[in-house]
mmCIF file of C-alpha atoms and ligand atoms in Angstrom:
data_model
loop_
_atom_site.group_PDB
_atom_site.id
_atom_site.type_symbol
_atom_site.label_atom_id
_atom_site.label_comp_id
_atom_site.label_asym_id
_atom_site.label_seq_id
_atom_site.Cartn_x
_atom_site.Cartn_y
_atom_site.Cartn_z
ATOM 1 C CA UNK A 1 46.595 93.509 86.427
ATOM 2 C CA UNK A 2 45.971 89.855 85.306
ATOM 3 C CA UNK A 3 42.983 89.593 82.427
ATOM 4 C CA UNK A 4 40.692 86.809 82.296
ATOM 5 C CA UNK A 5 39.060 87.891 79.330
ATOM 6 C CA UNK A 6 41.872 87.516 76.129
ATOM 7 C CA UNK A 7 39.332 88.716 73.513
ATOM 8 C CA UNK A 8 39.254 91.923 74.797
ATOM 9 C CA UNK A 9 40.049 94.825 72.054
ATOM 10 C CA UNK A 10 43.151 96.685 72.466
ATOM 11 C CA UNK A 11 41.083 99.420 73.202
ATOM 12 C CA UNK A 12 38.930 98.304 76.031
ATOM 13 C CA UNK A 13 40.309 98.398 79.674
ATOM 14 C CA UNK A 14 40.599 94.579 81.017
ATOM 15 C CA UNK A 15 37.902 93.728 82.694
ATOM 16 C CA UNK A 16 39.333 92.906 86.541
ATOM 17 C CA UNK A 17 38.486 89.407 88.200
ATOM 18 C CA UNK A 18 36.364 89.723 90.980
ATOM 19 C CA UNK A 19 36.948 89.659 94.710
ATOM 20 C CA UNK A 20 35.296 86.218 94.946
ATOM 21 C CA UNK A 21 37.245 84.812 91.675
ATOM 22 C CA UNK A 22 40.385 86.039 93.576
ATOM 23 C CA UNK A 23 39.630 84.398 96.326
ATOM 24 C CA UNK A 24 39.287 80.734 94.589
ATOM 25 C CA UNK A 25 42.090 78.287 95.910
ATOM 26 C CA UNK A 26 43.203 76.288 92.914
ATOM 27 C CA UNK A 27 46.368 74.136 92.676
ATOM 28 C CA UNK A 28 49.146 75.384 90.426
ATOM 29 C CA UNK A 29 48.800 72.134 88.756
ATOM 30 C CA UNK A 30 51.689 70.291 86.700
ATOM 31 C CA UNK A 31 51.950 72.531 83.551
ATOM 32 C CA UNK A 32 54.867 71.129 81.551
ATOM 33 C CA UNK A 33 56.026 68.808 84.170
ATOM 34 C CA UNK A 34 52.735 66.050 83.654
ATOM 35 C CA UNK A 35 55.091 63.181 83.155
ATOM 36 C CA UNK A 36 57.138 63.863 86.715
ATOM 37 C CA UNK A 37 56.318 61.008 88.812
ATOM 38 C CA UNK A 38 54.355 62.543 92.070
ATOM 39 C CA UNK A 39 57.255 61.404 94.235
ATOM 40 C CA UNK A 40 59.567 63.537 92.190
ATOM 41 C CA UNK A 41 57.187 66.515 91.980
ATOM 42 C CA UNK A 42 56.545 66.507 95.887
ATOM 43 C CA UNK A 43 60.354 66.335 96.600
ATOM 44 C CA UNK A 44 61.796 69.822 97.437
ATOM 45 C CA UNK A 45 64.945 68.574 96.661
ATOM 46 C CA UNK A 46 63.918 67.889 93.138
ATOM 47 C CA UNK A 47 61.976 71.409 92.608
ATOM 48 C CA UNK A 48 65.035 72.650 93.687
ATOM 49 C CA UNK A 49 67.187 71.118 91.234
ATOM 50 C CA UNK A 50 64.563 71.820 88.130
ATOM 51 C CA UNK A 51 64.285 75.693 88.459
ATOM 52 C CA UNK A 52 64.393 77.612 85.882
ATOM 53 C CA UNK A 53 67.695 79.524 85.507
ATOM 54 C CA UNK A 54 68.696 80.239 81.881
ATOM 55 C CA UNK A 55 67.189 82.703 79.510
ATOM 56 C CA UNK A 56 67.431 79.849 77.041
ATOM 57 C CA UNK A 57 64.949 77.636 79.578
ATOM 58 C CA UNK A 58 62.768 80.156 79.682
ATOM 59 C CA UNK A 59 62.218 80.942 76.305
ATOM 60 C CA UNK A 60 61.886 77.298 75.713
ATOM 61 C CA UNK A 61 59.130 77.013 78.245
ATOM 62 C CA UNK A 62 57.772 80.314 77.450
ATOM 63 C CA UNK A 63 58.052 81.498 73.876
ATOM 64 C CA UNK A 64 55.787 84.293 74.581
ATOM 65 C CA UNK A 65 58.347 86.092 76.414
ATOM 66 C CA UNK A 66 58.511 90.092 75.688
ATOM 67 C CA UNK A 67 61.616 91.655 74.185
ATOM 68 C CA UNK A 68 62.083 93.277 77.896
ATOM 69 C CA UNK A 69 61.784 90.349 79.385
ATOM 70 C CA UNK A 70 64.265 88.584 76.882
ATOM 71 C CA UNK A 71 66.776 91.509 77.666
ATOM 72 C CA UNK A 72 66.105 91.329 81.098
ATOM 73 C CA UNK A 73 66.834 87.414 81.642
ATOM 74 C CA UNK A 74 69.774 87.589 79.258
ATOM 75 C CA UNK A 75 71.273 90.375 81.801
ATOM 76 C CA UNK A 76 70.284 89.103 85.007
ATOM 77 C CA UNK A 77 72.851 87.110 85.698
ATOM 78 C CA UNK A 78 75.184 90.019 86.499
ATOM 79 C CA UNK A 79 72.700 91.573 88.993
ATOM 80 C CA UNK A 80 69.929 89.338 90.402
ATOM 81 C CA UNK A 81 70.271 85.652 89.085
ATOM 82 C CA UNK A 82 67.049 84.121 87.561
ATOM 83 C CA UNK A 83 65.492 81.152 89.223
ATOM 84 C CA UNK A 84 61.723 80.164 88.988
ATOM 85 C CA UNK A 85 60.495 76.425 90.656
ATOM 86 C CA UNK A 86 58.503 74.528 88.005
ATOM 87 C CA UNK A 87 55.625 74.738 91.204
ATOM 88 C CA UNK A 88 55.870 78.230 91.116
ATOM 89 C CA UNK A 89 56.605 78.772 87.581
ATOM 90 C CA UNK A 90 53.069 77.032 86.717
ATOM 91 C CA UNK A 91 51.517 80.403 88.127
ATOM 92 C CA UNK A 92 52.249 82.408 85.229
ATOM 93 C CA UNK A 93 49.545 83.063 82.941
ATOM 94 C CA UNK A 94 51.980 83.104 79.224
ATOM 95 C CA UNK A 95 49.113 84.612 77.367
ATOM 96 C CA UNK A 96 49.326 87.735 79.978
ATOM 97 C CA UNK A 97 51.968 90.218 79.663
ATOM 98 C CA UNK A 98 50.746 91.677 82.571
ATOM 99 C CA UNK A 99 50.616 88.847 84.775
ATOM 100 C CA UNK A 100 51.180 89.772 88.051
ATOM 101 C CA UNK A 101 53.197 86.319 88.905
ATOM 102 C CA UNK A 102 55.330 87.159 86.068
ATOM 103 C CA UNK A 103 56.099 90.709 87.073
ATOM 104 C CA UNK A 104 57.827 89.143 90.190
ATOM 105 C CA UNK A 105 60.075 86.645 89.129
ATOM 106 C CA UNK A 106 60.803 87.426 85.425
ATOM 107 C CA UNK A 107 63.621 89.829 84.807
ATOM 108 C CA UNK A 108 62.676 92.865 82.667
ATOM 109 C CA UNK A 109 65.623 95.317 81.131
ATOM 110 C CA UNK A 110 64.388 97.811 82.881
ATOM 111 C CA UNK A 111 65.882 96.313 86.197
ATOM 112 C CA UNK A 112 68.884 98.200 84.679
ATOM 113 C CA UNK A 113 67.749 101.845 84.979
ATOM 114 C CA UNK A 114 68.691 103.050 88.544
ATOM 115 C CA UNK A 115 67.009 106.425 89.369
ATOM 116 C CA UNK A 116 68.682 109.158 91.113
ATOM 117 C CA UNK A 117 67.296 108.384 94.399
ATOM 118 C CA UNK A 118 67.628 104.531 94.223
ATOM 119 C CA UNK A 119 70.302 102.477 96.437
ATOM 120 C CA UNK A 120 72.450 99.023 96.673
ATOM 121 C CA UNK A 121 71.193 99.252 100.420
ATOM 122 C CA UNK A 122 68.234 101.083 100.931
ATOM 123 C CA UNK A 123 67.695 100.031 104.430
ATOM 124 C CA UNK A 124 71.261 100.932 105.663
ATOM 125 C CA UNK A 125 72.082 97.209 106.835
ATOM 126 C CA UNK A 126 75.438 96.908 106.127
ATOM 127 C CA UNK A 127 76.119 100.123 108.358
ATOM 128 C CA UNK A 128 74.389 98.478 111.219
ATOM 129 C CA UNK A 129 76.121 95.163 111.062
ATOM 130 C CA UNK A 130 78.582 94.408 114.130
ATOM 131 C CA UNK A 131 79.769 90.962 112.723
ATOM 132 C CA UNK A 132 79.095 89.720 109.031
ATOM 133 C CA UNK A 133 75.684 88.339 108.630
ATOM 134 C CA UNK A 134 74.123 90.422 111.632
ATOM 135 C CA UNK A 135 72.376 93.676 111.292
ATOM 136 C CA UNK A 136 71.293 95.417 114.733
ATOM 137 C CA UNK A 137 69.289 98.135 113.638
ATOM 138 C CA UNK A 138 66.886 98.171 116.945
ATOM 139 C CA UNK A 139 67.816 98.337 120.910
ATOM 140 C CA UNK A 140 66.207 94.645 121.494
ATOM 141 C CA UNK A 141 66.450 92.404 118.076
ATOM 142 C CA UNK A 142 68.656 91.432 115.779
ATOM 143 C CA UNK A 143 68.213 90.437 111.901
ATOM 144 C CA UNK A 144 70.350 87.092 111.786
ATOM 145 C CA UNK A 145 71.422 86.680 107.942
ATOM 146 C CA UNK A 146 71.549 82.940 107.410
ATOM 147 C CA UNK A 147 72.201 82.505 103.774
ATOM 148 C CA UNK A 148 72.304 84.614 100.321
ATOM 149 C CA UNK A 149 70.138 81.767 98.459
ATOM 150 C CA UNK A 150 66.520 82.098 97.848
ATOM 151 C CA UNK A 151 64.255 79.202 96.131
ATOM 152 C CA UNK A 152 63.200 81.877 93.562
ATOM 153 C CA UNK A 153 64.345 85.095 93.193
ATOM 154 C CA UNK A 154 62.216 88.393 93.416
ATOM 155 C CA UNK A 155 62.804 91.277 91.411
ATOM 156 C CA UNK A 156 62.481 93.968 94.124
ATOM 157 C CA UNK A 157 64.024 91.817 96.411
ATOM 158 C CA UNK A 158 65.461 94.531 99.047
ATOM 159 C CA UNK A 159 68.584 92.541 99.655
ATOM 160 C CA UNK A 160 69.560 91.872 95.793
ATOM 161 C CA UNK A 161 72.864 93.463 96.428
ATOM 162 C CA UNK A 162 74.044 89.850 98.018
ATOM 163 C CA UNK A 163 70.907 87.199 97.504
ATOM 164 C CA UNK A 164 72.239 84.849 94.570
ATOM 165 C CA UNK A 165 75.759 86.838 94.735
ATOM 166 C CA UNK A 166 75.198 87.763 91.057
ATOM 167 C CA UNK A 167 76.629 91.089 91.844
ATOM 168 C CA UNK A 168 79.646 89.429 93.585
ATOM 169 C CA UNK A 169 78.809 90.885 97.450
ATOM 170 C CA UNK A 170 80.766 87.558 98.407
ATOM 171 C CA UNK A 171 78.296 87.070 101.545
ATOM 172 C CA UNK A 172 80.101 84.998 104.261
ATOM 173 C CA UNK A 173 77.892 84.798 107.491
ATOM 174 C CA UNK A 174 79.761 83.402 110.547
ATOM 175 C CA UNK A 175 77.471 81.739 112.594
ATOM 176 C CA UNK A 176 79.655 81.210 115.822
ATOM 177 C CA UNK A 177 80.548 84.817 115.229
ATOM 178 C CA UNK A 178 76.673 85.832 115.310
ATOM 179 C CA UNK A 179 75.668 83.852 118.023
ATOM 180 C CA UNK A 180 78.840 84.894 119.992
ATOM 181 C CA UNK A 181 77.637 88.668 119.597
ATOM 182 C CA UNK A 182 74.160 87.886 120.696
ATOM 183 C CA UNK A 183 75.244 85.721 123.444
ATOM 184 C CA UNK A 184 77.325 88.701 125.114
ATOM 185 C CA UNK A 185 74.509 91.561 124.276
ATOM 186 C CA UNK A 186 71.693 90.904 126.756
ATOM 187 C CA UNK A 187 69.844 93.776 125.603
ATOM 188 C CA UNK A 188 68.900 91.343 122.303
ATOM 189 C CA UNK A 189 65.325 89.121 123.513
ATOM 190 C CA UNK A 190 64.172 88.636 119.907
ATOM 191 C CA UNK A 191 66.292 87.052 116.976
ATOM 192 C CA UNK A 192 64.629 87.181 113.189
ATOM 193 C CA UNK A 193 66.498 84.385 111.026
ATOM 194 C CA UNK A 194 66.204 85.751 107.164
ATOM 195 C CA UNK A 195 68.368 85.855 104.355
ATOM 196 C CA UNK A 196 68.266 84.748 101.370
ATOM 197 C CA UNK A 197 65.858 82.076 102.326
ATOM 198 C CA UNK A 198 66.514 79.759 105.857
ATOM 199 C CA UNK A 199 64.027 76.959 105.137
ATOM 200 C CA UNK A 200 66.472 76.133 102.438
ATOM 201 C CA UNK A 201 69.046 74.433 105.031
ATOM 202 C CA UNK A 202 68.659 71.193 105.574
ATOM 203 C CA UNK A 203 66.114 70.230 108.542
ATOM 204 C CA UNK A 204 69.183 69.130 110.489
ATOM 205 C CA UNK A 205 71.466 72.319 109.839
ATOM 206 C CA UNK A 206 68.325 74.698 110.846
ATOM 207 C CA UNK A 207 67.668 72.593 114.199
ATOM 208 C CA UNK A 208 71.351 73.111 115.114
ATOM 209 C CA UNK A 209 71.095 76.782 114.582
ATOM 210 C CA UNK A 210 67.904 77.079 116.402
ATOM 211 C CA UNK A 211 69.075 75.074 119.359
ATOM 212 C CA UNK A 212 72.291 77.195 119.559
ATOM 213 C CA UNK A 213 70.374 80.306 119.579
ATOM 214 C CA UNK A 214 67.827 78.894 122.141
ATOM 215 C CA UNK A 215 70.342 78.118 124.357
ATOM 216 C CA UNK A 216 70.605 81.742 125.010
ATOM 217 C CA UNK A 217 68.751 82.655 128.229
ATOM 218 C CA UNK A 218 67.850 86.391 126.936
ATOM 219 C CA UNK A 219 66.616 85.447 123.721
ATOM 220 C CA UNK A 220 62.772 85.224 124.482
ATOM 221 C CA UNK A 221 61.751 84.980 120.978
ATOM 222 C CA UNK A 222 62.639 83.395 117.392
ATOM 223 C CA UNK A 223 61.339 84.457 114.523
ATOM 224 C CA UNK A 224 61.936 83.326 110.495
ATOM 225 C CA UNK A 225 61.133 85.393 107.450
ATOM 226 C CA UNK A 226 60.830 82.883 104.667
ATOM 227 C CA UNK A 227 58.916 82.675 101.215
ATOM 228 C CA UNK A 228 59.437 79.270 100.402
ATOM 229 C CA UNK A 229 56.106 78.233 101.636
ATOM 230 C CA UNK A 230 55.053 80.215 98.370
ATOM 231 C CA UNK A 231 57.336 79.351 96.080
ATOM 232 C CA UNK A 232 58.331 75.912 97.193
ATOM 233 C CA UNK A 233 55.614 74.529 99.611
ATOM 234 C CA UNK A 234 57.081 70.903 99.141
ATOM 235 C CA UNK A 235 59.589 72.016 101.808
ATOM 236 C CA UNK A 236 56.712 72.417 104.452
ATOM 237 C CA UNK A 237 57.050 68.492 105.274
ATOM 238 C CA UNK A 238 55.470 67.029 108.325
ATOM 239 C CA UNK A 239 59.323 66.129 109.610
ATOM 240 C CA UNK A 240 60.301 69.826 109.127
ATOM 241 C CA UNK A 241 57.133 71.223 111.450
ATOM 242 C CA UNK A 242 57.969 68.458 114.082
ATOM 243 C CA UNK A 243 61.362 69.687 114.205
ATOM 244 C CA UNK A 244 60.208 73.513 114.465
ATOM 245 C CA UNK A 245 58.089 72.789 117.592
ATOM 246 C CA UNK A 246 60.944 72.193 119.622
ATOM 247 C CA UNK A 247 61.588 75.833 119.477
ATOM 248 C CA UNK A 248 58.616 77.874 120.443
ATOM 249 C CA UNK A 249 57.691 80.767 120.716
ATOM 250 C CA UNK A 250 58.783 80.841 116.783
ATOM 251 C CA UNK A 251 56.733 82.647 114.825
ATOM 252 C CA UNK A 252 56.968 82.540 111.102
ATOM 253 C CA UNK A 253 56.447 85.530 108.545
ATOM 254 C CA UNK A 254 55.776 84.560 105.224
ATOM 255 C CA UNK A 255 56.005 86.966 102.132
ATOM 256 C CA UNK A 256 53.257 86.659 99.442
ATOM 257 C CA UNK A 257 51.999 89.604 97.452
ATOM 258 C CA UNK A 258 49.279 88.314 95.225
ATOM 259 C CA UNK A 259 45.958 85.903 96.097
ATOM 260 C CA UNK A 260 46.674 83.664 92.833
ATOM 261 C CA UNK A 261 49.984 82.659 94.868
ATOM 262 C CA UNK A 262 47.737 81.723 97.762
ATOM 263 C CA UNK A 263 47.254 78.125 96.079
ATOM 264 C CA UNK A 264 45.860 74.889 97.762
ATOM 265 C CA UNK A 265 49.237 73.472 97.793
ATOM 266 C CA UNK A 266 50.452 76.646 99.888
ATOM 267 C CA UNK A 267 47.369 76.766 102.052
ATOM 268 C CA UNK A 268 48.028 72.856 103.005
ATOM 269 C CA UNK A 269 51.486 73.717 103.649
ATOM 270 C CA UNK A 270 50.767 76.731 105.846
ATOM 271 C CA UNK A 271 48.146 74.531 107.507
ATOM 272 C CA UNK A 272 50.804 72.138 108.529
ATOM 273 C CA UNK A 273 53.042 74.956 110.326
ATOM 274 C CA UNK A 274 49.590 75.914 112.085
ATOM 275 C CA UNK A 275 49.279 72.837 113.267
ATOM 276 C CA UNK A 276 52.639 72.882 114.623
ATOM 277 C CA UNK A 277 51.582 75.824 116.777
ATOM 278 C CA UNK A 278 53.794 78.644 114.883
ATOM 279 C CA UNK A 279 51.847 81.717 114.555
ATOM 280 C CA UNK A 280 52.231 82.998 110.998
ATOM 281 C CA UNK A 281 52.097 86.933 109.908
ATOM 282 C CA UNK A 282 52.222 87.740 106.167
ATOM 283 C CA UNK A 283 54.456 90.652 104.816
ATOM 284 C CA UNK A 284 53.601 91.871 101.147
ATOM 285 C CA UNK A 285 55.045 94.704 99.410
ATOM 286 C CA UNK A 286 53.095 97.217 97.342
ATOM 287 C CA UNK A 287 53.719 96.644 93.716
ATOM 288 C CA UNK A 288 52.936 98.350 90.691
ATOM 289 C CA UNK A 289 50.808 96.122 88.311
ATOM 290 C CA UNK A 290 50.801 92.992 90.926
ATOM 291 C CA UNK A 291 48.718 94.129 93.642
ATOM 292 C CA UNK A 292 48.285 98.103 93.576
ATOM 293 C CA UNK A 293 43.971 97.812 93.459
ATOM 294 C CA UNK A 294 42.235 97.488 96.223
ATOM 295 C CA UNK A 295 40.383 94.528 95.185
ATOM 296 C CA UNK A 296 43.622 92.302 94.708
ATOM 297 C CA UNK A 297 44.549 93.269 98.140
ATOM 298 C CA UNK A 298 41.377 92.787 99.839
ATOM 299 C CA UNK A 299 40.871 89.247 98.163
ATOM 300 C CA UNK A 300 44.879 88.612 99.469
ATOM 301 C CA UNK A 301 43.892 89.776 102.598
ATOM 302 C CA UNK A 302 41.000 87.652 103.048
ATOM 303 C CA UNK A 303 43.004 84.482 101.578
ATOM 304 C CA UNK A 304 45.511 84.653 103.854
ATOM 305 C CA UNK A 305 43.240 84.536 106.986
ATOM 306 C CA UNK A 306 41.659 81.709 105.490
ATOM 307 C CA UNK A 307 45.190 79.989 105.237
ATOM 308 C CA UNK A 308 45.618 81.379 108.840
ATOM 309 C CA UNK A 309 48.051 83.454 108.376
ATOM 310 C CA UNK A 310 47.598 87.297 109.772
ATOM 311 C CA UNK A 311 48.562 89.712 107.613
ATOM 312 C CA UNK A 312 51.201 91.600 109.229
ATOM 313 C CA UNK A 313 52.938 94.178 107.166
ATOM 314 C CA UNK A 314 52.103 95.929 103.749
ATOM 315 C CA UNK A 315 55.491 97.578 102.768
ATOM 316 C CA UNK A 316 56.321 100.274 100.475
ATOM 317 C CA UNK A 317 58.416 98.844 98.342
ATOM 318 C CA UNK A 318 62.221 99.827 99.030
ATOM 319 C CA UNK A 319 64.837 102.347 96.881
ATOM 320 C CA UNK A 320 66.592 98.905 95.857
ATOM 321 C CA UNK A 321 68.444 100.060 92.589
ATOM 322 C CA UNK A 322 66.515 98.887 89.632
ATOM 323 C CA UNK A 323 62.749 99.029 90.721
ATOM 324 C CA UNK A 324 60.901 101.896 89.377
ATOM 325 C CA UNK A 325 59.169 99.837 86.952
ATOM 326 C CA UNK A 326 57.363 98.069 90.115
ATOM 327 C CA UNK A 327 57.008 100.689 92.532
ATOM 328 C CA UNK A 328 53.620 101.915 93.257
ATOM 329 C CA UNK A 329 53.024 105.310 94.666
ATOM 330 C CA UNK A 330 52.256 106.409 98.854
ATOM 331 C CA UNK A 331 49.213 107.634 97.651
ATOM 332 C CA UNK A 332 48.174 104.345 96.267
ATOM 333 C CA UNK A 333 49.232 102.697 99.231
ATOM 334 C CA UNK A 334 47.013 105.057 101.500
ATOM 335 C CA UNK A 335 44.124 104.217 99.463
ATOM 336 C CA UNK A 336 44.186 100.791 99.448
ATOM 337 C CA UNK A 337 44.438 100.919 103.091
ATOM 338 C CA UNK A 338 41.457 103.170 103.383
ATOM 339 C CA UNK A 339 39.908 100.538 101.585
ATOM 340 C CA UNK A 340 40.768 97.967 104.236
ATOM 341 C CA UNK A 341 40.045 99.856 107.412
ATOM 342 C CA UNK A 342 36.247 99.144 108.342
ATOM 343 C CA UNK A 343 35.679 97.277 105.272
ATOM 344 C CA UNK A 344 37.403 93.911 105.991
ATOM 345 C CA UNK A 345 38.007 92.070 109.349
ATOM 346 C CA UNK A 346 40.645 94.110 111.554
ATOM 347 C CA UNK A 347 42.694 91.234 111.475
ATOM 348 C CA UNK A 348 42.980 91.277 107.636
ATOM 349 C CA UNK A 349 44.399 94.664 107.732
ATOM 350 C CA UNK A 350 48.108 94.952 107.743
ATOM 351 C CA UNK A 351 50.289 98.033 108.950
ATOM 352 C CA UNK A 352 51.603 99.758 105.745
ATOM 353 C CA UNK A 353 54.781 101.141 106.802
ATOM 354 C CA UNK A 354 57.757 102.570 105.071
ATOM 355 C CA UNK A 355 61.419 101.255 105.766
ATOM 356 C CA UNK A 356 62.655 105.220 106.247
ATOM 357 C CA UNK A 357 65.285 105.097 103.294
ATOM 358 C CA UNK A 358 69.224 104.955 104.864
ATOM 359 C CA UNK A 359 68.354 103.158 107.907
ATOM 360 C CA UNK A 360 65.638 104.720 110.150
ATOM 361 C CA UNK A 361 63.707 101.746 110.361
ATOM 362 C CA UNK A 362 59.985 101.345 109.455
ATOM 363 C CA UNK A 363 57.872 104.169 110.164
ATOM 364 C CA UNK A 364 53.988 103.535 110.075
ATOM 365 C CA UNK A 365 51.853 105.175 107.213
ATOM 366 C CA UNK A 366 48.101 105.677 108.305
ATOM 367 C CA UNK A 367 45.121 107.586 106.204
ATOM 368 C CA UNK A 368 44.473 110.705 108.486
ATOM 369 C CA UNK A 369 41.551 109.633 111.074
ATOM 370 C CA UNK A 370 42.240 112.318 113.433
ATOM 371 C CA UNK A 371 40.811 115.273 112.180
ATOM 372 C CA UNK A 372 41.583 117.585 115.017
ATOM 373 C CA UNK A 373 42.423 117.873 118.852
ATOM 374 C CA UNK A 374 41.372 121.175 120.025
ATOM 375 C CA UNK A 375 38.661 122.945 121.889
ATOM 376 C CA UNK A 376 38.169 120.038 124.386
ATOM 377 C CA UNK A 377 37.649 117.092 121.859
ATOM 378 C CA UNK A 378 39.460 115.103 119.263
ATOM 379 C CA UNK A 379 37.425 115.109 116.207
ATOM 380 C CA UNK A 380 38.034 111.698 113.904
ATOM 381 C CA UNK A 381 36.361 110.236 111.201
ATOM 382 C CA UNK A 382 35.439 106.726 111.040
ATOM 383 C CA UNK A 383 35.529 104.306 107.348
ATOM 384 C CA UNK A 384 32.672 106.092 106.027
ATOM 385 C CA UNK A 385 34.396 109.383 106.268
ATOM 386 C CA UNK A 386 31.364 110.191 108.930
ATOM 387 C CA UNK A 387 32.614 112.740 111.655
ATOM 388 C CA UNK A 388 32.971 111.790 115.406
ATOM 389 C CA UNK A 389 34.008 113.374 118.788
ATOM 390 C CA UNK A 390 35.805 111.983 121.596
ATOM 391 C CA UNK A 391 35.572 114.398 124.424
ATOM 392 C CA UNK A 392 39.455 115.047 125.929
ATOM 393 C CA UNK A 393 41.287 118.432 126.621
ATOM 394 C CA UNK A 394 44.071 119.526 124.921
ATOM 395 C CA UNK A 395 46.666 118.099 127.437
ATOM 396 C CA UNK A 396 45.005 114.684 127.440
ATOM 397 C CA UNK A 397 43.441 115.852 131.190
ATOM 398 C CA UNK A 398 39.886 114.362 132.019
ATOM 399 C CA UNK A 399 37.384 117.107 131.066
ATOM 400 C CA UNK A 400 35.667 118.763 134.232
ATOM 401 C CA UNK A 401 32.873 120.162 131.874
ATOM 402 C CA UNK A 402 31.463 119.055 128.851
ATOM 403 C CA UNK A 403 32.454 120.572 125.385
ATOM 404 C CA UNK A 404 30.215 122.569 123.347
ATOM 405 C CA UNK A 405 27.757 120.295 120.589
ATOM 406 C CA UNK A 406 29.428 120.112 117.355
ATOM 407 C CA UNK A 407 27.569 120.279 114.438
ATOM 408 C CA UNK A 408 25.480 116.978 113.167
ATOM 409 C CA UNK A 409 28.017 114.319 111.972
ATOM 410 C CA UNK A 410 28.864 114.833 108.037
ATOM 411 C CA UNK A 411 30.798 113.338 105.647
ATOM 412 C CA UNK A 412 33.915 114.285 104.488
HETATM 413 S S1 LIG B 1 62.655 85.660 98.680
HETATM 414 FE FE1 LIG B 1 63.144 87.303 100.099
HETATM 415 S S2 LIG B 1 65.409 87.570 100.140
HETATM 416 FE FE2 LIG B 1 65.132 85.766 98.627
HETATM 417 S S3 LIG B 1 64.677 87.256 96.432
HETATM 418 FE FE3 LIG B 1 62.603 87.306 97.453
HETATM 419 S S4 LIG B 1 62.546 88.998 98.455
HETATM 420 FE FE4 LIG B 1 65.196 88.568 98.202
#
């Protein structure tokens, strides 16, 4: 985790930031780009054009690059490209090797180690693809992949086989065929645009695509999955939000993992989307050394609510090749969920899921709150570990006689 006290000796464990300090909103600032005019800095095209994409740029801006990072950045363009927007780069603490932002976007040599159980397509998307760029895994909804490009690249990306095209996947969506498949499949009522990042498209291109999908009578619901509000909040302009408003019901799922990503710039961008009437959800990935800590996760969830975003999913990190160094355990994920449920607002508690390896879909993972179902009662425990009973016959029918009293509630 990020340490705020760089003077601690190597023998002492680093002090953890408090919940309240993690929840403070700060600007990402200008960092190395202090001389850039506001009109450039706030222009999303300028940000894209000036991304950090080479090991030489990275080394120049961050002389504290570790040998693991240097080797990772040197090899990145053969696996998953290196790209970081100047805005997001400013969130990295160059003095902290364990900076949670750094671990998400700076390649490490560990990415070249593939464990026996890791895969290039851990969610089995390619085997559920009726036409290029479309994944039809659940009966009533499809994943519509629009591009293989992102504003910055996350080192644990589930679709690292295709995004950035560093490993030669040669992704070519065919919008006409994708739309035709949806038009000819009346069971599809929900279309999720993803990628890569759909918000890299121009307003006009996205407008055109959304209008085609909205014209299909059985498509009830449109969704966009994007990390642009986090990597490139400058892209969320008033004009863009006004365009999106034409396509309600339209939901947006953002992707944010650590409270430091929720800056004043991000809060304002999310506010513009919310003001356009777009319901916002967040997907976080449980990542070792980034957010596998109950205080960090609680701050993240509470801060998302302050940004008008409902925490939606917490993902166990997929078994993507080269991600072992970032994977936390299911046990840790369950402990974090225990620390959220009942301890903070219910709206701030995401559903923890494992995307079942090989294409089984999302499986909800919950701590055990039901202790038994027998003797005319369901025995449950609450967030404090106190035991309660709910009277119900084992077959679910209403009880005729009251069950025998159980002993005094106790702590488990
Ligand atoms: S923004 Fe999404 S698609 Fe792009 S690299 Fe990150 S996780 Fe992958």
